[in-house]
Amino acid sequence: MNAGIFQQENKLSEHSRGMMQPSCFFDALPEQGLFREGAHWRLSPEPLKLPRGIVRQLQGLGHVLASFQDACHELYLRSAAGEEHPWLARMLDAGKPRWLVEAQRSRPLRRGLPRVIRPDLMLGRGDFAVSELDSVPGGQGVTLFLSRLYARAGFPVIGGADGMLEGFRAAHPKGVLFAVSEESGDYRGETEYLARALGSPCELARAESLPMRPPGERTLYRFFELFDAGNIPHARDWIEACAAGALDMSPAPVQHIEEKIWMALFHLPGLQTTWRKLLRGAHYERLRRVIPFSWVVDPAPLPPQAALPRLGLHSWDEVAALSQKERRLVLKISGFDPAAWGARGVYIGHDMPGDEWKDALQRACADFPSRLWLLQEFRPGDIFEHPWFPEPLSDPGRVEIMKGRVRLCPYYYRQENGQTALAGCLATIAPADKKKIHGMKDAVLVPCTADGHAAQRAGK
């Protein structure tokens, strides 16, 4: 528990200029809700207060992550051209349809990198760990809604009340047509809220109902994963038009960037010289600190004298045989699969029986290379405290303290001038006994603020 970050008293911080009551939330909630089937979370009287040092790190992290994505894309293209590490592109392309592979290699998409960058950060004492990097993120509408709500109550939230709108507009100056698939339907309500807040020329449509040539000159905002393209009648037409330079799509249909496996490739010993060439020294060192050490689950036998880095083990069978105490490891599917988003396809080694752990690892090995899996060091984050309103919510003076772990989701937007701006930050505070942290009903969702000081949006 870190008393320097989170409020421990059963009251609002004295420096706060206002107070968020449960009634404020329900009065402001849009008619369509923010999630499908009335999904909800616990409410709090105040945002999450972050030390100024953490806020400064968040402000600088967007440019570092953008540079990392640039480096990943450059390395992939060099590999695909046979110039460097040709095995890498073959591995990343395995299991994907050929037309999608050809699209992401097209000349118009050589600069086709995500305009929205949202990492999942596990908060520790004075630092954080990047557990994932999402290029098709949910939560933009929710973060806007909560930022406005708490700003209206007087809290200086990171990005301000409309920072998410300003960031999104700067990254999509022509306006957007949001294409939300049925697979991503859980996020339709919050995306509709975002579209209405953006105003004309932004609107929302069902991806399955859109024509082959979407109307207007706006950017087609792809709120569907590329593995789902086969279920959307004209998705391939849009992607191939984008690859030909005839359609502006965001996020660009570059599948390899959406693979989590890059976190393991970043730590691969044989690629360290290449990463140092592609990244600025300070960015390389920062990424080494915040990306947990990870491994590609590749079943290829190792030479007798070799071992898996850091693990010191010779095979995945030995990893499967680790005791529960020894396997503080996370196994997760990399991408291009329905289980690769929403906390699905994630297995926490020390939180499951040994036979289930063994089965999961064997499945990951059998899937290679058509479905990629990575193994990652488990960094749970520290336990902190934060106030919340318990039910029934009819007594707003009743506040309890949750002991929980914190996931930060800052939203960065790539602007046309090349800068990367922090527009808002959503905190999910889940009970301490939860190993996976996501927007569950037991979690508190709040925006973030700098401790005692107004936080301004920052570019690189």
XYZ file of C-alpha atoms in Angstrom:
460
model
C 0.000 0.000 0.000
C 1.339 3.429 -0.963
C -0.256 6.142 1.139
C 1.511 8.818 -0.918
C -0.602 8.127 -3.995
C -4.067 7.176 -2.821
C -6.337 8.836 -0.308
C -6.843 6.709 2.794
C -9.352 8.815 4.732
C -13.076 8.171 4.450
C -13.646 11.587 2.873
C -12.792 13.678 -0.153
C -9.352 15.231 -0.451
C -9.245 18.670 1.077
C -7.609 20.141 -2.034
C -10.553 19.041 -4.236
C -12.719 21.905 -5.408
C -15.849 19.799 -5.831
C -17.513 16.488 -5.178
C -18.838 13.801 -7.503
C -22.088 12.317 -6.207
C -23.710 9.124 -7.568
C -26.690 11.174 -8.729
C -24.368 13.225 -10.974
C -23.355 10.024 -12.741
C -26.887 8.802 -13.380
C -28.114 12.255 -14.437
C -25.355 12.482 -17.055
C -25.512 8.885 -18.325
C -26.673 8.820 -21.983
C -29.950 7.089 -22.749
C -28.286 4.284 -24.695
C -25.864 3.620 -21.833
C -22.160 3.161 -22.341
C -21.949 -0.622 -22.587
C -24.209 -3.396 -23.836
C -26.589 -5.076 -21.389
C -26.193 -2.405 -18.747
C -22.649 -3.253 -17.707
C -21.594 -1.050 -14.839
C -18.839 -0.411 -12.331
C -18.355 1.032 -8.868
C -18.510 4.793 -8.473
C -16.068 6.985 -6.575
C -16.345 10.495 -5.134
C -13.007 11.519 -6.645
C -10.576 10.792 -9.466
C -7.379 8.831 -9.006
C -4.649 11.189 -7.809
C -1.254 10.483 -9.351
C 2.068 11.979 -8.222
C 3.466 14.591 -10.549
C 6.373 12.262 -11.354
C 4.016 9.597 -12.675
C 2.103 12.206 -14.687
C 5.355 13.420 -16.254
C 6.193 9.841 -17.199
C 2.755 9.413 -18.747
C 3.159 12.619 -20.741
C 6.407 11.375 -22.256
C 5.394 7.757 -22.756
C 3.209 8.330 -25.834
C 6.097 9.423 -28.005
C 8.187 6.465 -26.805
C 5.417 4.008 -27.685
C 4.844 5.665 -31.053
C 8.572 5.309 -31.785
C 8.357 1.646 -30.774
C 5.490 1.044 -33.208
C 7.463 2.845 -35.928
C 10.419 0.558 -35.232
C 8.246 -2.575 -35.276
C 6.768 -1.605 -38.638
C 10.163 -0.808 -40.123
C 11.599 -4.108 -38.879
C 8.648 -6.023 -40.339
C 9.007 -4.354 -43.740
C 12.747 -5.038 -43.821
C 12.074 -8.651 -42.907
C 9.339 -9.008 -45.551
C 11.752 -7.627 -48.157
C 14.387 -10.202 -47.108
C 16.795 -7.480 -45.985
C 16.999 -8.424 -42.315
C 15.732 -11.295 -40.118
C 13.537 -12.868 -42.846
C 12.141 -15.398 -40.343
C 10.302 -12.612 -38.496
C 7.828 -11.654 -41.250
C 7.185 -15.322 -42.035
C 6.274 -15.920 -38.401
C 4.048 -12.824 -38.142
C 2.272 -13.604 -41.428
C 1.544 -17.255 -40.657
C -2.154 -17.994 -40.283
C -3.264 -14.722 -41.905
C -5.042 -14.565 -45.273
C -2.707 -13.681 -48.121
C -4.759 -10.663 -49.195
C -4.381 -9.132 -45.722
C -0.629 -9.739 -45.728
C -0.316 -8.059 -49.123
C -2.401 -5.118 -47.926
C -0.225 -4.388 -44.903
C 2.890 -4.468 -47.099
C 1.473 -1.954 -49.606
C 3.248 1.341 -50.208
C 0.335 3.543 -49.006
C 0.431 1.703 -45.651
C 4.151 2.052 -45.103
C 3.233 5.002 -42.880
C -0.034 3.406 -41.807
C 0.469 3.293 -38.081
C -2.244 3.627 -35.403
C -3.417 7.151 -34.631
C -4.738 6.035 -31.246
C -2.330 4.365 -28.834
C -3.591 2.931 -25.557
C -1.268 0.945 -23.338
C -2.404 -1.039 -20.311
C -0.144 0.014 -17.451
C 0.084 -1.818 -14.126
C 0.829 0.829 -11.517
C 3.635 0.283 -9.010
C 5.546 2.508 -6.640
C 6.734 5.394 -8.743
C 6.625 3.464 -12.019
C 4.464 1.137 -14.107
C 4.684 -1.879 -16.393
C 3.227 -2.058 -19.915
C 1.231 -5.288 -19.941
C -0.340 -4.683 -23.376
C -0.453 -2.121 -26.179
C -3.869 -1.747 -27.848
C -4.310 -0.191 -31.287
C -8.094 -0.781 -31.511
C -8.993 0.291 -28.004
C -12.304 0.556 -26.260
C -12.809 3.070 -23.497
C -12.494 6.318 -25.450
C -16.147 7.228 -24.897
C -16.089 6.152 -21.248
C -12.941 8.183 -20.583
C -14.534 11.236 -22.215
C -17.730 10.750 -20.187
C -15.889 10.403 -16.861
C -13.456 13.233 -17.624
C -16.372 15.582 -18.283
C -18.236 14.355 -15.204
C -15.385 14.874 -12.741
C -14.216 18.092 -14.395
C -17.733 19.473 -13.943
C -17.413 18.634 -10.226
C -14.265 20.766 -10.075
C -11.472 18.219 -10.436
C -8.537 19.090 -12.752
C -8.476 15.786 -14.642
C -5.631 14.913 -16.975
C -6.482 16.235 -20.430
C -9.313 18.401 -19.140
C -13.020 17.875 -19.706
C -12.741 17.608 -23.501
C -9.160 16.484 -23.969
C -10.326 13.225 -25.532
C -12.364 15.139 -28.118
C -9.481 17.477 -28.932
C -7.053 14.573 -29.268
C -9.369 12.524 -31.457
C -10.138 15.474 -33.753
C -6.458 16.320 -34.150
C -5.770 12.729 -35.238
C -8.828 12.576 -37.543
C -9.278 16.103 -38.948
C -11.621 15.020 -41.781
C -14.146 13.559 -39.343
C -14.942 9.862 -39.062
C -17.584 7.274 -39.774
C -17.359 4.764 -36.914
C -17.864 1.206 -38.225
C -18.661 -0.913 -35.152
C -18.965 -4.658 -35.697
C -21.237 -7.046 -33.846
C -18.121 -8.652 -32.346
C -17.269 -5.259 -30.816
C -20.892 -4.513 -29.920
C -20.118 -4.201 -26.200
C -18.544 -0.838 -27.046
C -21.306 0.498 -29.279
C -22.892 2.660 -26.562
C -19.696 4.466 -25.595
C -18.712 4.891 -29.253
C -22.100 6.449 -29.966
C -21.499 8.811 -27.041
C -18.109 9.769 -28.513
C -19.564 10.254 -32.000
C -22.336 12.526 -30.717
C -19.861 14.554 -28.683
C -17.624 14.989 -31.744
C -20.624 16.194 -33.765
C -20.856 16.540 -37.537
C -19.229 15.161 -39.659
C -18.809 12.225 -37.250
C -21.373 9.451 -36.955
C -21.725 5.769 -36.115
C -22.892 2.824 -38.213
C -22.985 -0.957 -37.978
C -20.011 -2.336 -39.868
C -22.067 -5.211 -41.279
C -24.536 -2.756 -42.871
C -22.136 -0.367 -44.590
C -21.837 -0.384 -48.408
C -18.705 -1.313 -50.330
C -17.848 2.365 -50.715
C -18.650 4.205 -47.464
C -20.258 7.601 -48.145
C -18.300 10.849 -47.977
C -14.619 11.672 -47.673
C -14.384 11.022 -43.968
C -12.022 8.576 -42.347
C -13.543 5.129 -41.855
C -12.869 4.379 -38.193
C -12.447 0.615 -37.910
C -13.949 -0.543 -34.636
C -13.425 -4.198 -35.456
C -10.466 -6.515 -35.206
C -8.929 -7.784 -38.423
C -9.609 -11.417 -37.519
C -13.310 -10.463 -37.775
C -13.042 -9.096 -41.334
C -14.503 -12.272 -42.832
C -17.758 -11.677 -40.947
C -18.228 -8.146 -42.334
C -19.474 -8.148 -45.949
C -17.296 -5.341 -47.323
C -14.361 -5.336 -44.880
C -11.968 -6.778 -47.457
C -13.076 -4.173 -50.012
C -12.344 -1.367 -47.528
C -8.965 -2.811 -46.550
C -7.860 -3.285 -50.157
C -9.064 0.238 -51.017
C -7.021 1.538 -48.096
C -3.974 -0.405 -49.310
C -4.458 1.199 -52.741
C -4.606 4.688 -51.228
C -8.283 5.151 -52.135
C -9.722 5.089 -48.610
C -8.528 6.554 -45.319
C -8.975 4.006 -42.546
C -8.132 4.300 -38.863
C -6.640 2.218 -37.387
C -4.866 1.321 -40.595
C -5.252 -2.393 -41.482
C -1.730 -3.390 -40.467
C -2.262 -6.673 -38.640
C 1.263 -7.270 -37.419
C 1.213 -4.051 -35.348
C -1.792 -5.429 -33.447
C 0.151 -8.506 -32.302
C 1.212 -8.645 -28.656
C 4.161 -10.811 -29.690
C 6.224 -7.638 -30.289
C 6.670 -7.393 -26.503
C 8.496 -10.720 -26.613
C 10.384 -9.852 -29.788
C 11.615 -6.678 -28.109
C 13.414 -8.791 -25.497
C 14.695 -11.428 -27.936
C 18.519 -11.571 -27.507
C 19.136 -11.950 -31.257
C 17.299 -8.694 -32.039
C 18.954 -6.373 -29.505
C 21.449 -4.894 -31.970
C 18.602 -4.179 -34.403
C 16.412 -2.537 -31.753
C 19.297 -0.304 -30.703
C 19.668 0.847 -34.317
C 15.946 1.491 -34.799
C 15.291 3.276 -31.485
C 16.832 6.275 -29.774
C 18.973 5.210 -26.843
C 16.714 6.819 -24.239
C 13.616 5.203 -25.793
C 15.287 1.789 -25.886
C 16.256 1.997 -22.226
C 12.816 3.244 -21.196
C 11.118 0.378 -23.013
C 13.479 -2.133 -21.389
C 12.296 -0.890 -17.998
C 8.551 -0.803 -18.626
C 7.960 -3.847 -20.883
C 8.018 -7.014 -18.747
C 10.429 -9.645 -19.986
C 8.559 -11.891 -22.408
C 9.176 -14.988 -24.510
C 7.822 -16.223 -27.860
C 6.257 -19.650 -27.282
C 8.100 -21.413 -30.087
C 8.252 -25.216 -29.708
C 11.436 -25.581 -31.784
C 13.967 -27.700 -29.816
C 16.889 -25.804 -28.317
C 20.507 -26.945 -28.781
C 21.823 -28.916 -25.777
C 23.888 -25.961 -24.555
C 21.042 -23.401 -24.805
C 18.320 -22.295 -22.379
C 15.317 -19.971 -22.398
C 16.624 -16.533 -21.317
C 16.120 -15.708 -17.618
C 14.113 -18.874 -17.050
C 17.239 -20.994 -17.379
C 15.129 -23.890 -18.639
C 15.772 -26.030 -21.691
C 12.244 -26.685 -22.936
C 8.596 -25.701 -22.610
C 7.998 -29.041 -20.918
C 10.201 -27.795 -18.088
C 8.217 -24.537 -17.958
C 5.018 -26.591 -17.739
C 6.483 -28.549 -14.819
C 7.234 -25.483 -12.682
C 5.600 -25.412 -9.269
C 2.719 -23.013 -8.657
C 5.004 -20.746 -6.642
C 7.611 -20.693 -9.433
C 5.271 -19.868 -12.292
C 4.579 -16.194 -11.708
C 4.089 -15.983 -15.435
C 1.308 -14.946 -17.794
C 0.523 -16.868 -20.963
C -1.472 -14.915 -23.539
C -2.491 -15.256 -27.156
C -0.860 -12.644 -29.363
C -3.606 -11.571 -31.777
C -5.754 -12.349 -34.839
C -8.114 -14.442 -32.749
C -11.403 -13.802 -30.905
C -9.685 -14.708 -27.632
C -7.006 -12.003 -28.074
C -9.004 -9.126 -26.570
C -11.117 -8.365 -23.494
C -8.950 -10.319 -20.980
C -9.755 -13.555 -22.817
C -6.979 -15.926 -23.862
C -4.948 -14.976 -20.773
C -3.672 -17.588 -18.297
C -1.947 -16.624 -15.040
C 0.395 -19.406 -14.031
C 0.286 -19.127 -10.246
C -3.510 -18.768 -10.263
C -4.383 -22.102 -11.882
C -3.883 -25.828 -11.245
C -0.770 -27.444 -12.632
C -2.590 -29.687 -15.114
C -4.481 -26.707 -16.581
C -1.224 -24.748 -16.860
C 0.404 -27.669 -18.660
C -2.553 -28.021 -21.052
C -2.484 -24.289 -21.861
C 1.245 -24.342 -22.638
C 0.917 -27.458 -24.771
C -1.897 -25.807 -26.715
C 0.231 -22.702 -27.239
C 3.104 -24.814 -28.569
C 0.770 -26.760 -30.875
C -0.669 -23.503 -32.272
C 2.722 -22.178 -33.417
C 3.099 -20.487 -35.869
C -0.486 -20.140 -37.140
C -1.532 -18.633 -33.798
C 1.194 -16.945 -31.782
C 1.403 -16.996 -28.003
C 3.769 -15.204 -25.653
C 4.822 -15.834 -22.090
C 5.354 -12.796 -19.890
C 6.670 -12.066 -16.435
C 3.789 -11.369 -14.066
C 3.940 -7.819 -12.704
C 0.780 -7.380 -10.633
C 1.332 -3.809 -9.511
C 1.137 -2.672 -5.903
C -1.923 -2.539 -3.672
C -3.355 0.912 -3.085
C -6.458 2.404 -1.498
C -9.236 4.478 -3.051
C -12.703 5.628 -1.888
C -15.900 4.329 -3.467
C -19.646 4.521 -2.948
C -21.105 1.178 -1.756
C -24.645 0.165 -2.631
C -27.318 1.204 -2.006
C -26.333 4.524 -3.536
C -29.164 6.400 -1.827
C -26.771 7.472 0.940
C -24.074 9.553 -0.822
C -22.389 10.301 2.494
C -21.434 6.660 2.908
C -17.975 6.070 1.479
C -15.812 2.980 1.830
C -12.185 2.337 0.998
C -11.168 -0.278 -1.535
C -7.806 -1.982 -1.366
C -6.993 -2.796 -4.946
C -4.577 -2.892 -7.844
C -4.582 -0.227 -10.521
C -4.489 -0.408 -14.286
C -3.904 2.909 -16.040
C -5.102 3.388 -19.620
C -3.720 6.646 -21.015
C -4.982 7.619 -24.478
C -2.442 9.051 -26.905
C -3.296 10.504 -30.313
C -0.881 10.822 -33.217
C -1.396 14.200 -34.845
C -0.745 15.056 -38.487
C 2.316 17.095 -37.458
C 3.903 13.950 -36.002
C 3.411 14.796 -32.342
C 1.805 12.372 -29.925
C -0.481 13.937 -27.323
C -1.848 12.580 -24.042
C -5.576 13.374 -24.098
C -6.910 11.579 -21.030
C -6.270 8.708 -18.664
C -8.680 6.111 -17.308
C -7.910 4.203 -14.109
C -9.423 0.819 -13.308
C -9.076 -0.100 -9.641
C -9.954 -3.754 -9.041
C -10.132 -5.576 -5.698
C -6.724 -6.840 -4.608
C -7.707 -10.505 -4.989
C -8.354 -10.097 -8.738
C -5.448 -11.218 -10.903
C -6.916 -9.885 -14.169
C -7.851 -6.211 -14.106
C -10.533 -4.988 -16.494
C -13.808 -3.055 -16.385
C -15.617 -5.579 -14.189
C -18.600 -4.732 -11.997
C -16.424 -4.962 -8.873
C -13.936 -2.380 -10.140
C -13.865 1.389 -9.716
C -13.477 3.357 -12.971
C -12.312 6.968 -12.679
C -10.275 9.511 -14.620
C -6.906 10.612 -13.266
C -5.612 13.886 -11.908
C -2.194 15.150 -10.860
C -1.903 15.188 -7.081
C -2.717 18.716 -5.975
C -2.046 20.325 -9.329
C -3.945 20.790 -12.582
C -2.577 18.505 -15.291
C -2.240 19.816 -18.813
C -2.216 17.790 -22.034
C 1.293 17.395 -23.350
C 2.846 16.571 -26.674
C 6.151 14.874 -27.229
